Amino acid sequence: MTQLVGTLAVALLSLCVFVPSAAAAPAAGANAAEAGPSGVGQQIAPAPHTSKKTPVITLGFDDGTADHRTAASILDDYDLEGTFFVQSGLVGVPGYLTQSDVKWIQARGNEIGSHTVNHIDLTSVSKAEAVREICMDRLNLYKMGAKVTSFAYPYAAYDADAQAAVKECGFNSARILGGVKSQVGCDDCPPTESLRPTDPYAIRAPAQVESDWTLDDLVALVEQAKSAGGWMPITFHRVCLEAGCSPIGVSEQLLADFAAYLEEEEERNRIDVETFDDVVEGSRKSIRKSGWDIGQAVTSGNGVVNPGLETWGEGAASASCWELDTWGSAEVAASLSPTPIAGASSAQVDLAAYADGATAWMQKHDLGECAPAAEPGSAYDLSVQYSSDTYVQFVVHLRNSSGTWQYWDSSPWFDASESPTSATWRTQAVPAGFTGISYGLSIFSNGTLVTDEYSMVTAGSV
C-alpha cells in the first residue's frame, strides 16, 4: 500500500469509569433467552459461576497491533492464554497483525475477540453503521478461522444502540473500561467484576494499563482480586521491546515478569487465568453473514453525502460525513475556511514544514453511512471547486467487501488558482471486489487549499 488510509486514534482512558449515553442500562430480563434477527441464532444467558471461589484474571490485548504476536509468545512461555481484540479492517496493514498471525495466536489457546472493522467510536454513528461495523468484523475474523464470541468497545464508548448491535451480531459479551478500582482511581468502585456480570454487554474492568504502570501496579490488581474474589479483566495495548513506544504500551520485560508472577500464583491455586470466553461460557451463536442495512447505494446522481460541507456543527473538527486523511511528514492545520467558496462552509487545509506525504478532506472511510457506494466496472466523474496557492490532485480510496479501505489512484496535477475554479477528473473502472469509494483533492507541498461543492457521478461502464 503506497498510502496510509485514515487515522486510527487510540483513546487514552484514565477515567475510573466510562459514563454511557442515556438509556445504556440493559432492559429488564436482558440476560434471558431471546430470539435474535435472522441468521444470528438464540441469545443464551451466560452460565453462572456460582460454585467458583478462585478469583479469575483475564488478560486482554486491544487493537491487533503486530506486537501482539510477541505478547502471545510471552504468554505461551508461561502457559497462559489471553483474549486478543482485533479490528479486521487493519489486518495485514503494516504495524498490525496478519491473517497468519491471527491464526497463530489462536492456535496457542488464546481467544480472538472483535473490536469493530475500523476501530470506531460506536456512539458517534447510527445503529445501522454500528451493526455493519460489528457484524462484519465478526464475519471477517470467522473467515480467518477465529471463533469469535467476545467483543470490546473501541475507546470503551457504548450506548444502548451499541449494546443492541453487539447482541444482534451474536456476541456473548462486551467489555468496557472503568467501573473497577485501580491504581489510577475509581476508589468508590467495586474491587472486581462479578464472575456473572450484571450486564454481560458492559463488562467492567479497571482503567487500561499505560506506560507508567509498574509490576507492582499490575500485581496490586491481582492481590485486589484475591482479597475480594470475582473477576479482574486487565487491558493492555502495545507491547514494546522497551518502554516508551506508546503512552499505552508496556515493555516485553514487564509483561514477561507479570506472566511469571501469574503462572506461579495459578500453580499455587490462588487464581485462575482465563479468557473472556472461558468466563462467560455462553453458547457459540451462528455467524451473521448478511441481512443488515447496506447503507449508501449506487445512485445515478451525486453520490457524495453533504457535498457542500454545509453540515458543520459549531466547534466540530469536520463537516458531517467528512474526515481529514493525512500521511507523511508535515505540519497540518485543518479548519472551516474563513472565506467560503459557496454557501456558508468550505474546508481548508494548510501545510507547513512539508517533507513528504499528502493531505485531503475526504468522505468518511466507513461501511456505508457516509462513503459513497461503488459499482465494479463503472468509472466516476469527480469534481470539486477549489482555490489554492500550490499544485493539487485528486486522490481516490476504495473499500473492499470486507470493509477494508486502501489507496487506489490519483489524478494528474491541477494548477494553483487564487480565485475559485473547478477541478474535474474521470476515474478508471472500479475493479471487481470493491463496494465503496472515497475521494478528495489533496495538497502535497507547503501552502493552503480551500475546497467546496464536491460531486461524484457515475460515468457508466467501461
Coordinates of C-alpha atoms in Angstrom, one line a residue:
M1 CA 0.0 0.0 0.0
T2 CA 1.5 3.3 -1.0
Q3 CA -0.5 5.5 1.3
L4 CA -1.9 5.1 4.8
V5 CA -5.6 5.5 4.8
G6 CA -7.3 7.4 7.6
T7 CA -6.2 7.9 11.1
L8 CA -6.5 5.3 13.8
A9 CA -6.9 7.1 17.1
V10 CA -6.3 5.3 20.3
A11 CA -8.2 6.5 23.4
L12 CA -6.1 7.3 26.5
L13 CA -8.7 6.4 29.0
S14 CA -7.6 7.3 32.5
L15 CA -11.1 7.8 34.0
C16 CA -12.3 5.3 36.5
V17 CA -15.5 4.7 34.5
F18 CA -17.0 5.5 31.1
V19 CA -20.4 7.0 31.5
P20 CA -22.6 5.7 28.7
S21 CA -25.2 7.7 26.9
A22 CA -28.7 7.8 28.3
A23 CA -30.6 4.5 28.2
A24 CA -27.5 2.5 28.1
A25 CA -28.6 0.3 31.0
P26 CA -29.9 -3.1 29.9
A27 CA -33.6 -3.6 29.8
A28 CA -35.2 -5.9 32.3
G29 CA -34.5 -9.5 31.5
A30 CA -31.6 -8.7 29.3
N31 CA -29.9 -11.9 30.3
A32 CA -32.9 -14.0 29.4
A33 CA -33.0 -16.0 26.2
E34 CA -34.4 -14.0 23.3
A35 CA -34.7 -14.6 19.6
G36 CA -32.1 -12.7 17.5
P37 CA -32.6 -11.4 14.0
S38 CA -32.4 -13.8 11.0
G39 CA -29.0 -15.6 10.9
V40 CA -28.0 -14.8 14.4
G41 CA -29.4 -17.6 16.5
Q42 CA -30.6 -17.6 20.1
Q43 CA -29.2 -15.3 22.7
I44 CA -28.5 -17.6 25.6
A45 CA -27.7 -16.4 29.1
P46 CA -24.2 -17.0 30.3
A47 CA -23.8 -19.9 32.6
P48 CA -23.3 -18.9 36.3
H49 CA -20.1 -19.4 38.2
T50 CA -21.9 -19.7 41.5
S51 CA -19.6 -22.6 42.8
K52 CA -16.3 -21.0 41.7
K53 CA -14.4 -19.4 44.6
T54 CA -11.0 -18.9 43.0
P55 CA -10.6 -15.3 41.6
V56 CA -10.2 -15.1 37.8
I57 CA -7.7 -12.9 36.0
T58 CA -8.3 -12.2 32.3
L59 CA -5.6 -10.7 30.1
G60 CA -7.0 -8.6 27.2
F61 CA -5.0 -7.1 24.4
D62 CA -6.7 -4.4 22.3
D63 CA -6.2 -3.1 18.7
G64 CA -4.5 -6.0 16.9
T65 CA -1.1 -4.4 16.6
A66 CA 1.8 -6.5 15.2
D67 CA 3.5 -6.7 18.6
H68 CA 0.6 -8.8 19.9
R69 CA 2.3 -11.8 18.3
T70 CA 5.1 -11.2 20.7
A71 CA 2.6 -10.8 23.6
A72 CA 1.1 -14.2 22.7
S73 CA 4.5 -15.8 22.6
I74 CA 5.3 -14.4 26.1
L75 CA 2.0 -15.8 27.4
D76 CA 2.8 -19.1 25.8
D77 CA 6.2 -19.3 27.6
Y78 CA 4.3 -19.2 30.9
D79 CA 1.4 -21.5 29.9
L80 CA -1.1 -18.6 29.9
E81 CA -3.8 -17.6 27.5
G82 CA -5.4 -14.2 26.8
T83 CA -8.0 -12.5 24.6
F84 CA -6.8 -10.5 21.7
F85 CA -9.4 -8.0 20.4
V86 CA -8.7 -7.4 16.7
Q87 CA -10.2 -4.8 14.2
S88 CA -10.3 -6.8 11.0
G89 CA -10.0 -3.7 8.7
L90 CA -6.4 -3.3 9.7
V91 CA -5.3 -6.9 9.5
G92 CA -2.5 -7.1 7.0
V93 CA -1.7 -3.3 7.2
P94 CA 1.9 -2.6 8.2
G95 CA 2.1 -2.4 12.0
Y96 CA -0.8 -4.7 12.6
L97 CA -1.4 -8.5 12.7
T98 CA -1.6 -10.5 9.5
Q99 CA -4.1 -13.3 9.0
S100 CA -1.3 -15.8 9.7
D101 CA -0.7 -14.0 13.0
V102 CA -4.3 -14.2 14.0
K103 CA -4.4 -18.0 13.3
W104 CA -1.0 -18.5 15.1
I105 CA -2.3 -16.6 18.2
Q106 CA -5.5 -18.6 18.3
A107 CA -3.6 -21.9 17.8
R108 CA -1.8 -21.3 21.1
G109 CA -5.0 -21.4 23.1
N110 CA -5.7 -17.7 23.0
E111 CA -9.1 -16.2 22.2
I112 CA -9.6 -13.8 19.3
G113 CA -12.2 -11.2 20.1
S114 CA -13.8 -8.4 18.0
H115 CA -13.1 -4.7 18.1
T116 CA -15.1 -3.5 15.0
V117 CA -13.8 -3.4 11.5
N118 CA -12.3 0.1 11.7
H119 CA -11.9 0.9 15.4
I120 CA -14.7 3.5 15.5
D121 CA -16.5 5.2 18.4
L122 CA -19.8 3.4 18.2
T123 CA -21.6 6.3 20.0
S124 CA -20.7 8.6 17.1
V125 CA -22.6 6.6 14.4
S126 CA -26.1 5.3 13.7
K127 CA -27.2 1.9 14.9
A128 CA -27.2 0.7 11.3
E129 CA -23.5 1.6 10.9
A130 CA -22.7 0.1 14.3
V131 CA -24.3 -3.2 13.2
R132 CA -22.2 -3.1 10.0
E133 CA -19.0 -2.5 11.9
I134 CA -19.7 -5.2 14.5
C135 CA -21.3 -7.9 12.4
M136 CA -18.8 -7.6 9.5
D137 CA -15.8 -7.7 11.9
R138 CA -17.1 -10.9 13.4
L139 CA -17.7 -12.4 10.0
N140 CA -14.2 -11.3 8.8
L141 CA -12.5 -12.8 11.8
Y142 CA -14.5 -16.0 11.4
K143 CA -13.3 -16.3 7.8
M144 CA -9.8 -16.1 9.2
G145 CA -10.5 -19.2 11.3
A146 CA -11.3 -17.3 14.6
K147 CA -14.1 -18.5 16.9
V148 CA -15.4 -15.1 17.9
T149 CA -17.7 -14.7 20.9
S150 CA -16.3 -11.7 22.8
F151 CA -16.3 -8.0 21.9
A152 CA -14.6 -4.9 23.3
Y153 CA -15.9 -1.4 22.6
P154 CA -13.3 0.8 20.9
Y155 CA -12.5 3.8 23.2
A156 CA -14.7 1.9 25.8
A157 CA -17.6 4.0 24.2
Y158 CA -21.0 2.4 24.2
D159 CA -24.7 3.2 24.5
A160 CA -28.0 1.3 24.2
D161 CA -27.7 1.1 20.4
A162 CA -24.1 -0.2 20.6
Q163 CA -25.2 -2.8 23.1
A164 CA -28.1 -3.9 20.9
A165 CA -25.8 -4.1 17.9
V166 CA -23.4 -6.4 19.8
K167 CA -26.3 -8.7 20.7
E168 CA -27.7 -8.7 17.2
C169 CA -24.3 -9.8 15.8
G170 CA -24.3 -12.8 18.1
F171 CA -21.7 -12.0 20.8
N172 CA -21.9 -13.3 24.3
S173 CA -20.2 -10.4 26.0
A174 CA -18.7 -6.9 25.5
R175 CA -16.1 -5.2 27.7
I176 CA -15.9 -1.5 28.6
L177 CA -13.1 0.1 30.7
G178 CA -13.7 1.5 34.1
G179 CA -16.1 0.6 36.9
V180 CA -13.4 -1.3 38.8
K181 CA -11.0 0.2 41.3
S182 CA -7.4 0.5 40.2
Q183 CA -4.2 2.4 41.0
V184 CA -5.4 5.4 38.9
G185 CA -8.5 5.9 40.9
C186 CA -12.2 4.9 41.0
D187 CA -11.8 4.4 44.7
D188 CA -15.6 4.1 45.2
C189 CA -15.9 1.4 42.5
P190 CA -16.1 -2.3 43.4
P191 CA -12.7 -4.1 43.6
T192 CA -13.6 -6.7 40.9
E193 CA -16.3 -7.5 38.3
S194 CA -18.7 -10.4 39.2
L195 CA -18.0 -13.8 37.6
R196 CA -21.6 -13.5 36.4
P197 CA -21.7 -9.8 35.4
T198 CA -25.0 -8.0 35.9
D199 CA -24.7 -6.8 32.3
P200 CA -22.5 -9.1 30.1
Y201 CA -22.7 -6.4 27.4
A202 CA -20.9 -3.9 29.6
I203 CA -18.3 -5.9 31.5
R204 CA -16.5 -3.7 33.9
A205 CA -12.7 -3.6 34.1
P206 CA -10.0 -1.4 35.7
A207 CA -8.6 1.5 33.7
Q208 CA -6.3 0.4 30.9
V209 CA -2.7 -0.3 31.5
E210 CA -0.5 2.6 30.5
S211 CA 3.2 3.2 30.0
D212 CA 3.9 4.4 33.5
W213 CA 2.4 1.3 35.2
T214 CA 4.9 -0.9 37.1
L215 CA 4.9 -4.6 38.0
D216 CA 3.7 -3.6 41.5
D217 CA 0.7 -1.9 39.9
L218 CA -0.3 -5.0 38.0
V219 CA 0.3 -7.3 41.0
A220 CA -1.9 -5.0 43.1
L221 CA -4.8 -5.7 40.8
V222 CA -4.3 -9.4 41.3
E223 CA -4.0 -9.1 45.0
Q224 CA -7.2 -7.0 45.0
A225 CA -9.0 -9.9 43.2
K226 CA -7.5 -12.4 45.7
S227 CA -8.9 -10.4 48.6
A228 CA -12.3 -9.7 47.1
G229 CA -12.9 -12.7 44.8
G230 CA -14.6 -12.3 41.4
W231 CA -13.2 -11.4 38.0
M232 CA -10.4 -9.0 37.1
P233 CA -10.1 -8.3 33.4
I234 CA -6.8 -6.4 32.7
T235 CA -6.4 -4.5 29.5
F236 CA -3.2 -4.0 27.6
H237 CA -2.5 -2.3 24.2
R238 CA 1.0 -2.1 22.8
V239 CA 3.8 -4.5 23.9
C240 CA 7.2 -3.0 23.0
L241 CA 10.7 -4.1 23.1
E242 CA 11.4 -1.3 25.5
A243 CA 9.1 1.0 27.5
G244 CA 8.1 4.3 25.8
C245 CA 6.9 3.2 22.4
S246 CA 3.4 4.4 23.2
P247 CA 1.6 6.1 26.0
I248 CA -0.5 2.9 26.4
G249 CA 2.4 0.5 25.8
V250 CA 4.3 -1.8 28.2
S251 CA 7.7 -3.4 27.7
E252 CA 8.1 -7.0 26.8
Q253 CA 10.0 -7.5 30.0
L254 CA 7.2 -6.1 32.2
L255 CA 4.7 -8.4 30.5
A256 CA 7.1 -11.3 31.0
D257 CA 7.6 -10.5 34.6
F258 CA 3.9 -10.2 35.2
A259 CA 3.2 -13.5 33.3
A260 CA 5.8 -15.3 35.5
Y261 CA 4.0 -14.0 38.6
L262 CA 0.6 -15.1 37.3
E263 CA 2.0 -18.6 36.4
E264 CA 3.2 -19.0 39.9
E265 CA 0.0 -17.8 41.5
E266 CA -2.0 -20.1 39.3
E267 CA 0.2 -23.1 40.1
R268 CA -0.5 -22.4 43.8
N269 CA -4.2 -22.4 43.1
R270 CA -4.6 -18.8 44.2
I271 CA -6.0 -17.6 40.9
D272 CA -7.2 -18.9 37.6
V273 CA -6.2 -17.1 34.3
E274 CA -8.9 -17.5 31.8
T275 CA -10.1 -15.8 28.6
F276 CA -13.4 -13.8 28.3
D277 CA -15.0 -16.8 26.6
D278 CA -13.9 -19.1 29.4
V279 CA -15.5 -16.9 32.0
V280 CA -18.8 -16.0 30.2
E281 CA -19.3 -19.6 28.9
G282 CA -22.2 -18.7 26.6
S283 CA -23.1 -20.9 23.7
R284 CA -21.4 -20.0 20.4
K285 CA -24.0 -18.4 18.2
S286 CA -24.2 -18.7 14.4
I287 CA -22.3 -16.1 12.4
R288 CA -24.5 -13.5 10.9
K289 CA -23.4 -13.3 7.3
S290 CA -26.0 -10.8 5.8
G291 CA -29.3 -9.1 6.4
W292 CA -28.1 -5.7 7.7
D293 CA -28.7 -2.4 6.1
I294 CA -26.0 -1.8 3.4
G295 CA -26.1 2.0 3.8
Q296 CA -25.3 4.1 0.8
A297 CA -26.4 2.6 -2.5
V298 CA -25.2 3.3 -6.1
T299 CA -27.1 6.3 -7.5
S300 CA -27.4 8.0 -10.8
G301 CA -27.0 11.4 -9.2
N302 CA -24.3 12.9 -7.0
G303 CA -23.2 10.2 -4.6
V304 CA -21.5 12.5 -2.1
V305 CA -23.2 13.0 1.2
N306 CA -23.1 16.6 2.4
P307 CA -21.3 17.7 -0.8
G308 CA -21.4 21.4 0.1
L309 CA -19.9 20.8 3.6
E310 CA -22.9 22.8 5.0
T311 CA -23.5 20.5 7.9
W312 CA -20.6 21.6 10.0
G313 CA -21.5 21.8 13.7
E314 CA -20.3 24.6 15.9
G315 CA -16.9 23.6 17.3
A316 CA -16.8 20.4 15.2
A317 CA -13.5 19.2 13.8
S318 CA -15.0 18.5 10.4
A319 CA -18.2 18.7 8.4
S320 CA -20.7 15.8 8.8
C321 CA -19.6 12.7 6.8
W322 CA -16.1 14.2 6.2
E323 CA -12.7 13.5 7.6
L324 CA -9.1 14.6 7.1
D325 CA -6.9 12.0 5.6
T326 CA -3.2 12.7 6.0
W327 CA 0.1 10.9 5.8
G328 CA 3.8 11.7 5.6
S329 CA 5.7 14.5 7.4
A330 CA 4.3 18.0 7.6
E331 CA 2.6 20.5 9.9
V332 CA -1.1 20.2 9.1
A333 CA -3.8 22.6 10.1
A334 CA -7.3 21.8 9.0
S335 CA -10.3 24.0 9.6
L336 CA -13.5 25.6 8.4
S337 CA -12.4 28.3 5.9
P338 CA -13.0 31.9 6.8
T339 CA -13.7 32.6 3.1
P340 CA -16.1 30.0 1.8
I341 CA -16.3 29.4 -1.9
A342 CA -20.1 28.7 -1.8
G343 CA -22.7 28.7 0.8
A344 CA -21.7 29.0 4.4
S345 CA -18.9 26.5 4.7
S346 CA -15.8 25.4 2.9
A347 CA -13.0 23.2 4.1
Q348 CA -9.4 24.5 4.4
V349 CA -6.0 22.7 4.8
D350 CA -2.7 24.5 5.5
L351 CA 0.6 22.7 5.2
A352 CA 3.9 23.9 6.5
A353 CA 7.4 22.3 7.1
Y354 CA 6.4 19.8 4.4
A355 CA 8.8 16.9 3.8
D356 CA 6.6 14.3 2.1
G357 CA 3.1 12.9 2.0
A358 CA -0.3 14.4 1.2
T359 CA -3.5 15.7 3.0
A360 CA -7.1 15.8 1.8
W361 CA -10.6 16.2 3.1
M362 CA -12.4 13.0 2.1
Q363 CA -15.7 11.3 2.7
K364 CA -15.5 9.2 5.9
H365 CA -13.9 5.8 5.4
D366 CA -16.9 3.9 6.9
L367 CA -19.1 1.0 5.9
G368 CA -22.0 2.8 4.3
E369 CA -23.3 5.7 6.4
C370 CA -21.2 8.3 4.6
A371 CA -18.9 6.8 2.0
P372 CA -20.5 6.6 -1.5
A373 CA -21.2 3.1 -2.9
A374 CA -19.1 2.0 -5.8
E375 CA -20.1 -0.3 -8.7
P376 CA -17.4 -2.6 -10.1
G377 CA -16.8 -1.9 -13.7
S378 CA -18.1 1.7 -13.5
A379 CA -16.0 4.8 -13.8
Y380 CA -16.8 8.0 -11.9
D381 CA -16.7 11.7 -12.9
L382 CA -15.3 13.6 -9.9
S383 CA -15.4 17.4 -9.5
V384 CA -14.7 19.9 -6.8
Q385 CA -14.5 23.7 -6.5
Y386 CA -11.2 24.9 -5.1
S387 CA -8.7 27.7 -4.6
S388 CA -5.0 27.1 -3.7
D389 CA -1.6 28.6 -3.9
T390 CA 0.1 25.4 -5.0
Y391 CA -0.5 22.3 -7.1
V392 CA -3.2 19.8 -6.1
Q393 CA -4.6 16.5 -7.3
F394 CA -7.5 14.1 -6.7
V395 CA -6.8 11.0 -4.6
V396 CA -9.2 8.1 -4.5
H397 CA -9.5 5.2 -2.0
L398 CA -11.6 2.1 -2.3
R399 CA -13.4 -0.2 0.2
N400 CA -13.4 -3.9 -0.4
S401 CA -16.2 -6.3 0.5
S402 CA -14.6 -7.0 3.9
G403 CA -14.8 -3.3 4.8
T404 CA -11.0 -2.6 4.4
W405 CA -10.0 0.7 2.8
Q406 CA -7.0 1.1 0.6
Y407 CA -5.4 3.7 -1.7
W408 CA -6.4 3.2 -5.4
D409 CA -5.5 6.1 -7.7
S410 CA -4.5 9.7 -8.2
S411 CA -5.2 12.2 -10.9
P412 CA -2.8 14.5 -12.8
W413 CA -1.9 17.7 -11.0
F414 CA -4.1 20.8 -11.2
D415 CA -2.6 24.3 -11.2
A416 CA -2.8 26.7 -8.3
S417 CA -5.7 29.2 -8.5
E418 CA -6.1 32.3 -6.5
S419 CA -9.8 32.5 -7.4
P420 CA -12.2 29.6 -7.1
T421 CA -12.1 27.2 -10.0
S422 CA -13.3 23.7 -10.9
A423 CA -11.2 20.5 -11.0
T424 CA -12.7 17.6 -12.8
W425 CA -11.4 14.1 -13.5
R426 CA -12.8 10.7 -14.6
T427 CA -11.5 7.6 -12.7
Q428 CA -10.7 4.3 -14.2
A429 CA -13.2 1.5 -13.9
V430 CA -13.6 0.2 -10.4
P431 CA -12.1 -3.3 -10.1
A432 CA -14.1 -6.3 -9.0
G433 CA -14.4 -6.9 -5.3
F434 CA -14.9 -3.3 -4.2
T435 CA -18.1 -1.8 -2.8
G436 CA -17.2 1.8 -1.6
I437 CA -15.3 4.8 -2.7
S438 CA -13.9 8.0 -1.1
Y439 CA -12.1 10.8 -2.8
G440 CA -10.7 14.2 -2.1
L441 CA -8.5 17.0 -3.5
S442 CA -5.0 16.7 -1.9
I443 CA -2.3 19.1 -1.2
F444 CA 1.3 17.9 -1.1
S445 CA 3.5 20.9 -0.6
N446 CA 3.6 23.9 1.7
G447 CA 0.6 26.1 1.1
T448 CA -3.2 26.5 1.5
L449 CA -6.1 24.7 -0.2
V450 CA -9.8 25.5 0.2
T451 CA -12.4 23.1 -1.3
D452 CA -16.2 23.0 -1.6
E453 CA -19.1 21.7 -3.8
Y454 CA -18.0 18.1 -4.3
S455 CA -19.6 15.8 -6.9
M456 CA -19.2 12.2 -7.9
V457 CA -21.4 10.9 -10.7
T458 CA -21.3 7.5 -12.5
A459 CA -19.8 7.9 -15.9
G460 CA -21.0 4.4 -17.0
S461 CA -19.4 1.1 -17.6
V462 CA -16.1 1.0 -19.4

